[in-house]
């Protein structure tokens, strides 16, 4: 028998706006300014799948039988229960997944990797290269989800872009 397509919901933030939201499976997400999350009204398949444009922090409800998958551009992040951040704005040259707790599987069509806490996967959109980096300050993503931005050795262009999104200014 054919399964009907699930009813999809969309959660979006304007520049200067942040939203905390609980998904139908009890996963909590913090959606950063200028972001869109698409998710089903109910998760009833073998997998819990969502699509992200922009930035979000996820605390995924543990369910070993139904993996949680975030599609962000050409990168897919698969988890069972963990906390992590994804930055996938359309106007940025890369997509990044930063792991705070647990374990995630990150992949694109060419490569797959497992991240441990305090690691980050970065997909360069131009070269399609997916690489793993150590990120000893991954916990900063928890402050970032709440709108507390801190920088150390970050390019001014990135800081300005974040401030524009955070405060809806040019």
Short mmCIF file of C-alpha atoms in Angstrom, two decimals:
data_model
loop_
_atom_site.label_atom_id
_atom_site.label_comp_id
_atom_site.label_asym_id
_atom_site.label_seq_id
_atom_site.Cartn_x
_atom_site.Cartn_y
_atom_site.Cartn_z
CA UNK A 1 0.00 0.00 0.00
CA UNK A 2 1.13 3.53 -0.84
CA UNK A 3 1.91 5.78 2.14
CA UNK A 4 0.53 9.31 1.76
CA UNK A 5 3.12 12.08 1.85
CA UNK A 6 3.44 13.56 5.34
CA UNK A 7 2.05 17.01 6.01
CA UNK A 8 5.06 19.33 6.12
CA UNK A 9 5.48 22.27 8.49
CA UNK A 10 7.84 25.19 8.10
CA UNK A 11 9.41 27.25 10.85
CA UNK A 12 11.15 30.46 9.74
CA UNK A 13 12.92 33.33 11.46
CA UNK A 14 13.40 36.85 10.19
CA UNK A 15 16.67 38.70 10.63
CA UNK A 16 16.92 39.72 14.27
CA UNK A 17 14.64 36.87 15.43
CA UNK A 18 15.40 33.58 17.24
CA UNK A 19 12.92 30.79 17.97
CA UNK A 20 13.10 27.80 20.30
CA UNK A 21 10.72 25.04 19.19
CA UNK A 22 9.92 21.45 20.15
CA UNK A 23 9.39 19.05 17.24
CA UNK A 24 6.77 16.25 17.34
CA UNK A 25 9.40 13.71 18.57
CA UNK A 26 10.40 15.98 21.53
CA UNK A 27 13.61 17.14 19.82
CA UNK A 28 14.28 20.78 20.73
CA UNK A 29 15.66 23.18 18.14
CA UNK A 30 16.88 26.75 18.41
CA UNK A 31 16.48 28.43 15.02
CA UNK A 32 18.91 31.33 14.43
CA UNK A 33 18.00 34.56 12.60
CA UNK A 34 17.32 34.29 8.86
CA UNK A 35 16.74 30.52 8.93
CA UNK A 36 14.11 28.03 7.75
CA UNK A 37 13.42 24.51 9.08
CA UNK A 38 11.04 22.15 7.27
CA UNK A 39 9.74 19.11 9.18
CA UNK A 40 6.78 16.73 9.08
CA UNK A 41 3.77 17.34 11.34
CA UNK A 42 4.34 13.81 12.64
CA UNK A 43 7.37 11.53 12.34
CA UNK A 44 5.96 8.16 11.31
CA UNK A 45 8.54 6.61 8.98
CA UNK A 46 11.72 4.67 9.70
CA UNK A 47 13.64 7.97 9.92
CA UNK A 48 13.00 11.43 11.37
CA UNK A 49 14.00 13.80 8.56
CA UNK A 50 14.15 17.61 8.52
CA UNK A 51 15.62 20.19 6.12
CA UNK A 52 17.53 23.28 7.24
CA UNK A 53 18.51 26.49 5.47
CA UNK A 54 20.42 28.83 7.76
CA UNK A 55 21.53 27.93 11.27
CA UNK A 56 20.09 25.86 14.10
CA UNK A 57 21.14 24.13 17.29
CA UNK A 58 19.57 20.70 17.87
CA UNK A 59 19.03 18.66 21.03
CA UNK A 60 17.76 15.46 19.47
CA UNK A 61 15.41 13.21 21.46
CA UNK A 62 17.00 9.75 21.67
CA UNK A 63 15.29 7.08 19.58
CA UNK A 64 17.61 4.24 18.54
CA UNK A 65 15.01 2.78 16.14
CA UNK A 66 14.39 6.03 14.22
CA UNK A 67 17.52 8.01 13.25
CA UNK A 68 17.17 11.80 13.07
CA UNK A 69 18.53 13.21 9.79
CA UNK A 70 19.12 16.88 8.96
CA UNK A 71 19.50 17.76 5.28
CA UNK A 72 21.40 21.03 4.78
CA UNK A 73 22.40 21.69 1.20
CA UNK A 74 24.52 18.74 0.02
CA UNK A 75 25.38 17.67 3.59
CA UNK A 76 23.39 15.14 5.60
CA UNK A 77 23.77 14.71 9.36
CA UNK A 78 22.46 11.48 10.90
CA UNK A 79 22.09 11.08 14.69
CA UNK A 80 20.34 8.88 17.24
CA UNK A 81 20.35 11.37 20.14
CA UNK A 82 22.81 14.20 20.67
CA UNK A 83 23.34 17.97 20.63
CA UNK A 84 24.96 19.79 17.73
CA UNK A 85 24.80 22.94 15.60
CA UNK A 86 24.55 23.32 11.84
CA UNK A 87 25.43 26.47 9.92
CA UNK A 88 24.14 26.28 6.33
CA UNK A 89 23.27 29.73 5.04
CA UNK A 90 22.81 29.91 1.26
CA UNK A 91 25.15 32.92 0.95
CA UNK A 92 28.07 31.29 2.79
CA UNK A 93 30.89 29.35 1.07
CA UNK A 94 30.66 26.34 3.42
CA UNK A 95 28.26 24.25 5.50
CA UNK A 96 29.45 23.29 8.99
CA UNK A 97 28.26 20.79 11.60
CA UNK A 98 29.69 21.29 15.11
CA UNK A 99 29.20 18.48 17.63
CA UNK A 100 28.77 19.35 21.32
CA UNK A 101 27.67 15.99 22.80
CA UNK A 102 27.11 12.45 21.51
CA UNK A 103 28.06 11.23 18.05
CA UNK A 104 26.91 12.14 14.53
CA UNK A 105 27.45 10.72 11.06
CA UNK A 106 28.00 13.46 8.47
CA UNK A 107 28.02 12.75 4.75
CA UNK A 108 27.77 14.13 1.26
CA UNK A 109 27.61 12.11 -1.94
CA UNK A 110 31.41 11.52 -1.93
CA UNK A 111 32.35 10.98 1.70
CA UNK A 112 31.09 9.99 5.12
CA UNK A 113 32.58 10.61 8.58
CA UNK A 114 31.79 10.16 12.26
CA UNK A 115 32.22 13.17 14.55
CA UNK A 116 33.02 12.99 18.25
CA UNK A 117 32.37 15.86 20.68
CA UNK A 118 34.49 18.96 19.99
CA UNK A 119 34.83 18.15 16.30
CA UNK A 120 33.38 19.89 13.27
CA UNK A 121 32.68 18.78 9.70
CA UNK A 122 32.98 21.45 7.01
CA UNK A 123 31.74 21.09 3.43
CA UNK A 124 33.26 23.60 1.00
CA UNK A 125 30.47 24.30 -1.50
CA UNK A 126 32.84 25.25 -4.33
CA UNK A 127 35.21 22.27 -4.16
CA UNK A 128 32.67 19.82 -2.65
CA UNK A 129 35.41 18.78 -0.19
CA UNK A 130 34.16 17.47 3.16
CA UNK A 131 36.73 17.65 5.96
CA UNK A 132 36.85 17.01 9.70
CA UNK A 133 38.43 19.51 12.12
CA UNK A 134 39.01 19.59 15.86
CA UNK A 135 36.95 22.32 17.55
CA UNK A 136 38.00 22.53 21.22
CA UNK A 137 35.55 25.41 21.76
CA UNK A 138 32.47 23.59 20.41
CA UNK A 139 30.52 24.44 23.60
CA UNK A 140 30.36 28.06 22.35
CA UNK A 141 27.54 26.82 20.10
CA UNK A 142 25.34 26.55 23.21
CA UNK A 143 25.86 30.27 23.93
CA UNK A 144 25.40 31.05 20.23
CA UNK A 145 22.00 29.29 20.12
CA UNK A 146 20.88 31.79 22.79
CA UNK A 147 22.20 34.77 20.81
CA UNK A 148 25.46 35.22 22.74
CA UNK A 149 28.12 35.64 20.08
CA UNK A 150 31.82 35.29 20.93
CA UNK A 151 34.73 35.37 18.51
CA UNK A 152 38.39 34.47 18.59
CA UNK A 153 40.44 34.81 15.43
CA UNK A 154 37.30 35.03 13.27
CA UNK A 155 37.35 36.96 9.99
CA UNK A 156 35.69 40.39 10.32
CA UNK A 157 33.43 39.55 7.36
CA UNK A 158 31.92 36.64 9.35
CA UNK A 159 31.42 38.79 12.45
CA UNK A 160 29.69 41.52 10.41
CA UNK A 161 27.40 38.96 8.73
CA UNK A 162 26.42 37.51 12.12
CA UNK A 163 25.71 40.97 13.55
CA UNK A 164 23.58 41.86 10.52
CA UNK A 165 21.50 38.70 10.99
CA UNK A 166 21.34 38.98 14.78
CA UNK A 167 20.19 42.61 14.89
CA UNK A 168 18.58 43.05 11.45
CA UNK A 169 20.91 45.91 10.48
CA UNK A 170 23.25 46.58 7.59
#
